[in-house]
Amino acid sequence: MQPSTELCDLISGYFRSFTTGDSDWVERHVLNGGKLRLIGTNAEEWLNGTDGFETFLHEAANATGALKATLSDIEAFSEGEVGWGAALVRFELPSGLTARARFSVVFVSIDGTWKMVSSHTSIPVPDEDAFSAG
């Protein structure tokens, strides 16, 4: 297992793609097929396969730059044709509202190009807020 600056750069590219409208990044570095899984912060963001790819491509293509994402603690590793990483993210809306999130990702190398096959973004909440009596 080796640290990977290339995958750290791809993690940054992932967030740039949907905050600046870089749909080319999605086409180059996200798997378009049945094995893709994208999990977002919204309860409805459980996307997979070609539908998930098309949704993500559409969101990236329509990004206006209004959402800002600042990353910290980026780390990534690879072993052969598999890579993985994580980062802390601070999102900011034009209104000034912010949210902290955690991000993790898995990549595979296909024909020499790293492709995202799974990502998960979550907004941490205290356990007492996450659990309810119902």
PDB file of C-alpha atoms in Angstrom:
ATOM      1  CA  MET A   1       0.000   0.000   0.000  1.00  0.00           C
ATOM      2  CA  GLN A   2       1.436   3.334  -1.089  1.00  0.00           C
ATOM      3  CA  PRO A   3       0.342   6.942  -0.453  1.00  0.00           C
ATOM      4  CA  SER A   4      -0.929   8.472  -3.703  1.00  0.00           C
ATOM      5  CA  THR A   5      -0.651  12.163  -4.540  1.00  0.00           C
ATOM      6  CA  GLU A   6      -2.343  11.403  -7.877  1.00  0.00           C
ATOM      7  CA  LEU A   7      -5.466  10.175  -6.071  1.00  0.00           C
ATOM      8  CA  CYS A   8      -5.342  13.140  -3.676  1.00  0.00           C
ATOM      9  CA  ASP A   9      -5.456  15.359  -6.774  1.00  0.00           C
ATOM     10  CA  LEU A  10      -8.414  13.365  -8.107  1.00  0.00           C
ATOM     11  CA  ILE A  11     -10.288  13.857  -4.842  1.00  0.00           C
ATOM     12  CA  SER A  12      -9.814  17.612  -5.248  1.00  0.00           C
ATOM     13  CA  GLY A  13     -10.916  17.276  -8.867  1.00  0.00           C
ATOM     14  CA  TYR A  14     -14.092  15.515  -7.789  1.00  0.00           C
ATOM     15  CA  PHE A  15     -15.198  18.536  -5.764  1.00  0.00           C
ATOM     16  CA  ARG A  16     -14.094  21.001  -8.451  1.00  0.00           C
ATOM     17  CA  SER A  17     -16.170  19.087 -11.005  1.00  0.00           C
ATOM     18  CA  PHE A  18     -19.474  19.805  -9.333  1.00  0.00           C
ATOM     19  CA  THR A  19     -18.674  23.270  -8.010  1.00  0.00           C
ATOM     20  CA  THR A  20     -17.298  24.668 -11.281  1.00  0.00           C
ATOM     21  CA  GLY A  21     -19.174  22.724 -13.946  1.00  0.00           C
ATOM     22  CA  ASP A  22     -16.345  20.427 -15.082  1.00  0.00           C
ATOM     23  CA  SER A  23     -18.406  17.617 -16.602  1.00  0.00           C
ATOM     24  CA  ASP A  24     -15.314  16.467 -18.536  1.00  0.00           C
ATOM     25  CA  TRP A  25     -13.802  15.350 -15.215  1.00  0.00           C
ATOM     26  CA  VAL A  26     -16.861  13.176 -14.562  1.00  0.00           C
ATOM     27  CA  GLU A  27     -16.623  11.576 -17.997  1.00  0.00           C
ATOM     28  CA  ARG A  28     -12.900  10.833 -17.504  1.00  0.00           C
ATOM     29  CA  HIS A  29     -12.866   9.706 -13.881  1.00  0.00           C
ATOM     30  CA  VAL A  30     -16.265   8.251 -12.917  1.00  0.00           C
ATOM     31  CA  LEU A  31     -17.200   4.707 -13.915  1.00  0.00           C
ATOM     32  CA  ASN A  32     -20.201   4.659 -16.235  1.00  0.00           C
ATOM     33  CA  GLY A  33     -21.758   1.290 -15.546  1.00  0.00           C
ATOM     34  CA  GLY A  34     -23.523  -1.065 -13.181  1.00  0.00           C
ATOM     35  CA  LYS A  35     -20.750  -1.183 -10.572  1.00  0.00           C
ATOM     36  CA  LEU A  36     -20.886   2.552  -9.699  1.00  0.00           C
ATOM     37  CA  ARG A  37     -22.282   3.647  -6.300  1.00  0.00           C
ATOM     38  CA  LEU A  38     -22.588   7.332  -5.291  1.00  0.00           C
ATOM     39  CA  ILE A  39     -23.950   8.177  -1.829  1.00  0.00           C
ATOM     40  CA  GLY A  40     -24.590  11.837  -1.062  1.00  0.00           C
ATOM     41  CA  THR A  41     -25.652  13.797   1.996  1.00  0.00           C
ATOM     42  CA  ASN A  42     -29.321  13.965   1.023  1.00  0.00           C
ATOM     43  CA  ALA A  43     -31.355  10.922   2.114  1.00  0.00           C
ATOM     44  CA  GLU A  44     -32.429  10.426  -1.523  1.00  0.00           C
ATOM     45  CA  GLU A  45     -28.859  10.441  -2.880  1.00  0.00           C
ATOM     46  CA  TRP A  46     -28.337   6.681  -3.178  1.00  0.00           C
ATOM     47  CA  LEU A  47     -27.312   6.464  -6.817  1.00  0.00           C
ATOM     48  CA  ASN A  48     -25.883   3.614  -8.822  1.00  0.00           C
ATOM     49  CA  GLY A  49     -25.005   2.448 -12.289  1.00  0.00           C
ATOM     50  CA  THR A  50     -25.576   4.441 -15.423  1.00  0.00           C
ATOM     51  CA  ASP A  51     -28.420   6.386 -13.764  1.00  0.00           C
ATOM     52  CA  GLY A  52     -26.035   7.547 -11.046  1.00  0.00           C
ATOM     53  CA  PHE A  53     -23.422   8.480 -13.623  1.00  0.00           C
ATOM     54  CA  GLU A  54     -25.940  10.466 -15.704  1.00  0.00           C
ATOM     55  CA  THR A  55     -27.260  12.263 -12.609  1.00  0.00           C
ATOM     56  CA  PHE A  56     -23.749  13.211 -11.509  1.00  0.00           C
ATOM     57  CA  LEU A  57     -22.781  14.276 -15.039  1.00  0.00           C
ATOM     58  CA  HIS A  58     -25.897  16.484 -15.241  1.00  0.00           C
ATOM     59  CA  GLU A  59     -25.183  18.077 -11.836  1.00  0.00           C
ATOM     60  CA  ALA A  60     -21.566  18.766 -12.806  1.00  0.00           C
ATOM     61  CA  ALA A  61     -22.565  20.214 -16.182  1.00  0.00           C
ATOM     62  CA  ASN A  62     -25.071  22.565 -14.523  1.00  0.00           C
ATOM     63  CA  ALA A  63     -22.869  23.735 -11.654  1.00  0.00           C
ATOM     64  CA  THR A  64     -22.887  27.501 -11.363  1.00  0.00           C
ATOM     65  CA  GLY A  65     -19.985  27.941  -9.003  1.00  0.00           C
ATOM     66  CA  ALA A  66     -22.349  29.047  -6.231  1.00  0.00           C
ATOM     67  CA  LEU A  67     -21.426  26.151  -3.950  1.00  0.00           C
ATOM     68  CA  LYS A  68     -17.909  26.299  -2.547  1.00  0.00           C
ATOM     69  CA  ALA A  69     -16.076  23.266  -1.219  1.00  0.00           C
ATOM     70  CA  THR A  70     -12.881  23.576   0.805  1.00  0.00           C
ATOM     71  CA  LEU A  71     -11.003  20.354   1.503  1.00  0.00           C
ATOM     72  CA  SER A  72      -8.640  19.463   4.304  1.00  0.00           C
ATOM     73  CA  ASP A  73      -6.961  16.319   5.601  1.00  0.00           C
ATOM     74  CA  ILE A  74      -6.950  14.728   2.150  1.00  0.00           C
ATOM     75  CA  GLU A  75      -5.393  11.283   2.151  1.00  0.00           C
ATOM     76  CA  ALA A  76      -5.225   8.607  -0.530  1.00  0.00           C
ATOM     77  CA  PHE A  77      -3.540   5.265  -1.057  1.00  0.00           C
ATOM     78  CA  SER A  78      -3.242   2.679  -3.792  1.00  0.00           C
ATOM     79  CA  GLU A  79      -2.362  -0.958  -4.126  1.00  0.00           C
ATOM     80  CA  GLY A  80      -2.064  -2.175  -7.689  1.00  0.00           C
ATOM     81  CA  GLU A  81      -5.169  -1.169  -9.625  1.00  0.00           C
ATOM     82  CA  VAL A  82      -7.231  -0.188  -6.555  1.00  0.00           C
ATOM     83  CA  GLY A  83      -7.107   3.159  -4.767  1.00  0.00           C
ATOM     84  CA  TRP A  84      -9.031   4.785  -1.950  1.00  0.00           C
ATOM     85  CA  GLY A  85      -9.070   8.028  -0.062  1.00  0.00           C
ATOM     86  CA  ALA A  86     -10.837  10.384   2.293  1.00  0.00           C
ATOM     87  CA  ALA A  87     -11.115  14.088   3.061  1.00  0.00           C
ATOM     88  CA  LEU A  88     -12.857  16.546   5.310  1.00  0.00           C
ATOM     89  CA  VAL A  89     -14.969  19.063   3.405  1.00  0.00           C
ATOM     90  CA  ARG A  90     -16.427  22.445   4.294  1.00  0.00           C
ATOM     91  CA  PHE A  91     -19.306  23.455   2.025  1.00  0.00           C
ATOM     92  CA  GLU A  92     -20.398  27.081   1.791  1.00  0.00           C
ATOM     93  CA  LEU A  93     -23.559  28.436   0.153  1.00  0.00           C
ATOM     94  CA  PRO A  94     -23.791  31.963  -1.314  1.00  0.00           C
ATOM     95  CA  SER A  95     -25.858  32.941   1.752  1.00  0.00           C
ATOM     96  CA  GLY A  96     -22.837  32.214   3.946  1.00  0.00           C
ATOM     97  CA  LEU A  97     -24.335  29.068   5.501  1.00  0.00           C
ATOM     98  CA  THR A  98     -21.775  26.291   5.909  1.00  0.00           C
ATOM     99  CA  ALA A  99     -21.755  22.566   6.538  1.00  0.00           C
ATOM    100  CA  ARG A 100     -18.952  20.222   7.478  1.00  0.00           C
ATOM    101  CA  ALA A 101     -18.823  16.851   5.737  1.00  0.00           C
ATOM    102  CA  ARG A 102     -16.736  13.718   5.530  1.00  0.00           C
ATOM    103  CA  PHE A 103     -15.925  12.128   2.200  1.00  0.00           C
ATOM    104  CA  SER A 104     -14.578   8.723   1.226  1.00  0.00           C
ATOM    105  CA  VAL A 105     -13.948   7.264  -2.205  1.00  0.00           C
ATOM    106  CA  VAL A 106     -12.776   4.116  -3.994  1.00  0.00           C
ATOM    107  CA  PHE A 107     -11.073   4.160  -7.406  1.00  0.00           C
ATOM    108  CA  VAL A 108     -10.008   1.429  -9.818  1.00  0.00           C
ATOM    109  CA  SER A 109      -7.516   1.834 -12.637  1.00  0.00           C
ATOM    110  CA  ILE A 110      -9.053   0.924 -15.987  1.00  0.00           C
ATOM    111  CA  ASP A 111      -6.736   1.036 -18.993  1.00  0.00           C
ATOM    112  CA  GLY A 112      -4.390   3.305 -17.016  1.00  0.00           C
ATOM    113  CA  THR A 113      -7.070   5.825 -15.949  1.00  0.00           C
ATOM    114  CA  TRP A 114      -8.358   6.055 -12.383  1.00  0.00           C
ATOM    115  CA  LYS A 115     -12.153   5.734 -12.255  1.00  0.00           C
ATOM    116  CA  MET A 116     -14.321   6.441  -9.226  1.00  0.00           C
ATOM    117  CA  VAL A 117     -16.438   3.370  -8.433  1.00  0.00           C
ATOM    118  CA  SER A 118     -17.801   4.405  -5.049  1.00  0.00           C
ATOM    119  CA  SER A 119     -18.077   7.606  -3.043  1.00  0.00           C
ATOM    120  CA  HIS A 120     -19.811   8.539   0.174  1.00  0.00           C
ATOM    121  CA  THR A 121     -20.321  12.030   1.572  1.00  0.00           C
ATOM    122  CA  SER A 122     -21.855  12.437   5.025  1.00  0.00           C
ATOM    123  CA  ILE A 123     -22.620  15.337   7.317  1.00  0.00           C
ATOM    124  CA  PRO A 124     -21.735  14.358  10.882  1.00  0.00           C
ATOM    125  CA  VAL A 125     -24.376  14.875  13.551  1.00  0.00           C
ATOM    126  CA  PRO A 126     -24.283  14.009  17.250  1.00  0.00           C
ATOM    127  CA  ASP A 127     -25.718  10.563  18.052  1.00  0.00           C
ATOM    128  CA  GLU A 128     -28.520  12.128  20.100  1.00  0.00           C
ATOM    129  CA  ASP A 129     -29.633  14.010  16.975  1.00  0.00           C
ATOM    130  CA  ALA A 130     -29.273  11.006  14.657  1.00  0.00           C
ATOM    131  CA  PHE A 131     -31.439   8.626  16.702  1.00  0.00           C
ATOM    132  CA  SER A 132     -35.135   9.169  17.305  1.00  0.00           C
ATOM    133  CA  ALA A 133     -37.758   7.395  19.374  1.00  0.00           C
ATOM    134  CA  GLY A 134     -39.757   6.354  16.297  1.00  0.00           C
TER     135      GLY A 134
END
